[in-house]
Amino acid sequence: MHSATLEPSLYRIQYRDHLALQNISNPEKYTPPLRECTGWIVQQDEEKLVVVCDRSVSPQPHEREPAGSNALVIYRKAIEALWPLGSLKNGGES
């Protein structure tokens, strides 16, 4: 599925944060910590998901669509669990 066909569904995602070990000597001794986020998947491919955790409810004057911020790139191989939480449109409509 590509970003053009995504519905505005909210997801809860648990993933292993490999970047948390980047400044540790002997990172192979440790398991990356489990983290989680909730957000809207705005782009995806076979390798990764891009999740927006914060977005406008309505478009700003210079935007066609409501923009999101706080984007998080999660590699699929790091994902432990992914749950759909609902198909919420902007403004909380179902």
XYZ file of N, CA and C in Angstrom:
282
model
N 0.849 -1.168 0.000
C 0.000 0.000 0.000
C 0.899 1.236 0.000
N 0.577 2.218 -0.781
C 1.359 3.448 -0.853
C 0.568 4.583 -0.224
N 1.239 5.683 0.058
C 0.613 6.777 0.790
C -0.643 7.309 0.107
N -0.732 7.232 -1.201
C -1.900 7.757 -1.901
C -3.159 6.956 -1.598
N -3.025 5.701 -1.157
C -4.190 4.867 -0.914
C -4.477 4.664 0.570
N -3.702 5.273 1.447
C -3.906 5.081 2.877
C -5.141 5.816 3.363
N -5.885 5.185 4.249
C -6.979 5.853 4.929
C -6.408 6.484 6.193
N -7.086 7.477 6.744
C -6.538 8.152 7.920
C -6.713 7.337 9.197
N -6.155 6.149 9.228
C -6.285 5.286 10.392
C -5.193 5.579 11.409
N -5.573 5.509 12.656
C -4.653 5.697 13.763
C -4.111 4.332 14.168
N -2.805 4.255 14.431
C -2.168 2.992 14.793
C -1.383 3.132 16.084
N -1.287 2.034 16.795
C -0.363 1.890 17.925
C 0.719 0.936 17.448
N 1.970 1.359 17.572
C 3.085 0.572 17.042
C 4.125 0.386 18.141
N 4.533 -0.870 18.352
C 5.648 -1.171 19.248
C 6.824 -1.576 18.379
N 7.994 -1.033 18.702
C 9.173 -1.286 17.868
C 10.436 -1.269 18.728
N 11.479 -1.887 18.215
C 12.783 -1.898 18.880
C 13.579 -0.691 18.397
N 14.090 0.097 19.336
C 14.821 1.321 19.019
C 16.320 1.039 18.966
N 16.799 0.691 17.789
C 18.219 0.382 17.615
C 19.113 1.614 17.782
N 18.571 2.797 17.558
C 19.368 4.020 17.716
C 19.734 4.283 19.172
N 18.984 3.727 20.099
C 19.282 3.926 21.520
C 20.625 3.319 21.905
N 21.128 2.398 21.090
C 22.386 1.720 21.397
C 23.572 2.262 20.603
N 23.361 3.307 19.826
C 24.417 3.761 18.918
C 25.655 4.315 19.620
N 25.538 4.835 20.825
C 26.695 5.401 21.525
C 27.193 4.507 22.661
N 26.816 3.248 22.638
C 27.209 2.299 23.675
C 28.289 1.385 23.113
N 29.338 1.166 23.903
C 30.349 0.205 23.452
C 29.761 -1.196 23.590
N 30.058 -2.054 22.664
C 29.542 -3.431 22.619
C 28.012 -3.485 22.576
N 27.375 -2.795 21.640
C 25.912 -2.796 21.595
C 25.320 -4.181 21.346
N 26.130 -5.096 20.788
C 25.624 -6.446 20.526
C 25.293 -7.194 21.819
N 25.762 -6.707 22.954
C 25.457 -7.330 24.249
C 24.047 -6.994 24.736
N 23.437 -6.000 24.128
C 22.160 -5.486 24.615
C 21.047 -5.701 23.595
N 19.852 -5.818 24.108
C 18.666 -5.851 23.258
C 18.162 -4.417 23.141
N 17.880 -3.958 21.931
C 17.352 -2.598 21.796
C 16.066 -2.448 22.614
N 15.883 -1.300 23.263
C 14.690 -1.112 24.086
C 13.419 -1.115 23.243
N 12.349 -1.601 23.858
C 11.040 -1.610 23.214
C 10.386 -0.257 23.455
N 9.957 0.376 22.383
C 9.278 1.672 22.459
C 7.929 1.528 21.778
N 7.070 2.513 21.976
C 5.806 2.511 21.250
C 5.397 3.929 20.920
N 4.589 4.030 19.881
C 4.047 5.321 19.485
C 2.633 5.101 18.976
N 1.872 6.164 18.924
C 0.585 6.159 18.240
C 0.653 7.260 17.194
N 0.035 7.008 16.057
C 0.052 8.009 15.007
C -0.574 7.494 13.728
N -0.492 8.319 12.708
C -1.059 8.021 11.405
C 0.059 7.639 10.451
N -0.090 6.523 9.772
C 0.896 6.105 8.777
C 0.646 6.937 7.526
N 1.606 7.778 7.183
C 1.435 8.676 6.039
C 2.206 8.217 4.817
N 3.128 7.291 5.016
C 3.906 6.759 3.897
C 4.457 5.409 4.324
N 4.545 4.485 3.374
C 5.146 3.194 3.682
C 5.642 2.538 2.412
N 6.622 1.671 2.594
C 7.113 0.834 1.511
C 7.543 -0.488 2.132
N 8.249 -1.307 1.381
C 8.632 -2.624 1.883
C 9.623 -2.545 3.039
N 10.327 -1.431 3.171
C 11.385 -1.305 4.172
C 10.971 -0.550 5.434
N 10.086 0.449 5.289
C 9.815 1.323 6.428
C 8.407 1.909 6.407
N 8.028 2.450 7.573
C 6.796 3.218 7.738
C 7.184 4.623 8.169
N 6.428 5.609 7.729
C 6.578 6.966 8.240
C 5.286 7.270 8.987
N 5.434 7.553 10.281
C 4.293 7.774 11.165
C 4.317 9.222 11.636
N 3.182 9.902 11.521
C 3.041 11.268 12.024
C 2.284 11.185 13.341
N 2.875 11.746 14.385
C 2.300 11.655 15.726
C 1.527 12.902 16.133
N 1.549 13.923 15.305
C 0.877 15.182 15.597
C 0.492 15.798 14.258
N -0.746 16.282 14.140
C -1.157 16.883 12.872
C -2.234 17.928 13.101
N -2.411 18.798 12.133
C -3.455 19.820 12.183
C -4.813 19.168 11.992
N -5.831 19.730 12.616
C -7.191 19.233 12.430
C -7.749 19.729 11.104
N -7.372 20.928 10.706
C -7.815 21.478 9.429
C -6.606 22.096 8.730
N -6.681 22.216 7.400
C -5.544 22.786 6.669
C -5.261 24.225 7.097
N -3.993 24.570 7.100
C -3.592 25.951 7.321
C -3.827 26.705 6.010
N -3.874 28.027 6.027
C -4.181 28.787 4.806
C -3.303 28.438 3.606
N -2.069 28.036 3.823
C -1.144 27.748 2.722
C -1.103 26.262 2.356
N -1.973 25.421 2.950
C -1.948 23.977 2.710
C -3.237 23.500 2.048
N -3.110 22.448 1.232
C -4.293 21.811 0.653
C -4.854 20.761 1.599
N -3.969 20.065 2.296
C -4.339 19.017 3.250
C -3.785 19.400 4.619
N -4.416 18.920 5.694
C -3.823 19.169 7.015
C -2.436 18.548 7.097
N -1.482 19.312 7.555
C -0.106 18.824 7.633
C 0.153 18.163 8.977
N 1.100 17.248 8.975
C 1.515 16.600 10.209
C 2.940 16.985 10.551
N 3.284 16.774 11.793
C 4.656 17.005 12.221
C 5.055 15.861 13.139
N 6.240 15.953 13.692
C 6.747 14.881 14.554
C 6.747 13.546 13.827
N 7.281 13.538 12.624
C 7.336 12.303 11.836
C 8.384 11.360 12.410
N 8.059 10.098 12.398
C 8.919 9.045 12.915
C 9.068 7.997 11.825
N 10.300 7.635 11.492
C 10.555 6.585 10.509
C 10.846 5.308 11.283
N 10.049 4.278 11.036
C 10.222 2.999 11.726
C 10.484 1.933 10.674
N 11.614 1.261 10.799
C 11.930 0.192 9.859
C 11.115 -1.045 10.209
N 10.561 -1.674 9.195
C 9.678 -2.826 9.405
C 10.336 -3.937 10.215
N 11.636 -4.158 10.028
C 12.303 -5.234 10.757
C 12.369 -4.944 12.256
N 12.157 -3.700 12.667
C 12.175 -3.338 14.087
C 10.794 -3.419 14.736
N 9.744 -3.585 13.932
C 8.379 -3.580 14.460
C 8.075 -4.895 15.167
N 7.627 -4.781 16.405
C 7.220 -5.939 17.202
C 5.715 -6.168 17.095
N 4.928 -5.085 17.060
C 3.471 -5.196 16.985
C 2.899 -3.917 16.385
N 1.778 -4.065 15.680
C 1.105 -2.929 15.054
C -0.391 -3.175 15.167
N -1.108 -2.272 15.845
C -2.544 -2.418 16.024
C -3.270 -1.224 15.425
N -4.271 -1.448 14.575
C -5.096 -0.323 14.123
C -6.010 0.105 15.267
N -6.107 1.398 15.521
C -6.935 1.919 16.607
C -8.233 2.529 16.108
N -8.372 2.674 14.819
C -9.607 3.231 14.286
C -9.353 4.079 13.068
N -10.410 4.350 12.372
C -10.334 5.167 11.171
C -10.920 6.528 11.498
N -10.103 7.384 12.085
C -10.557 8.705 12.494
C -10.211 9.731 11.436
N -11.193 10.479 11.022
C -10.937 11.591 10.113
C -10.521 12.790 10.947
N -9.990 13.795 10.307
C -9.623 15.011 11.035
C -10.842 15.572 11.738
N -10.646 16.044 12.939
C -11.744 16.594 13.715
C -12.442 15.548 14.556
N -11.968 14.298 14.548
C -12.532 13.261 15.390
C -13.760 12.574 14.827
N -14.109 12.834 13.576
C -15.262 12.170 12.971
C -14.925 10.719 12.697
N -15.898 9.841 12.803
C -15.662 8.421 12.511
C -16.037 8.096 11.089
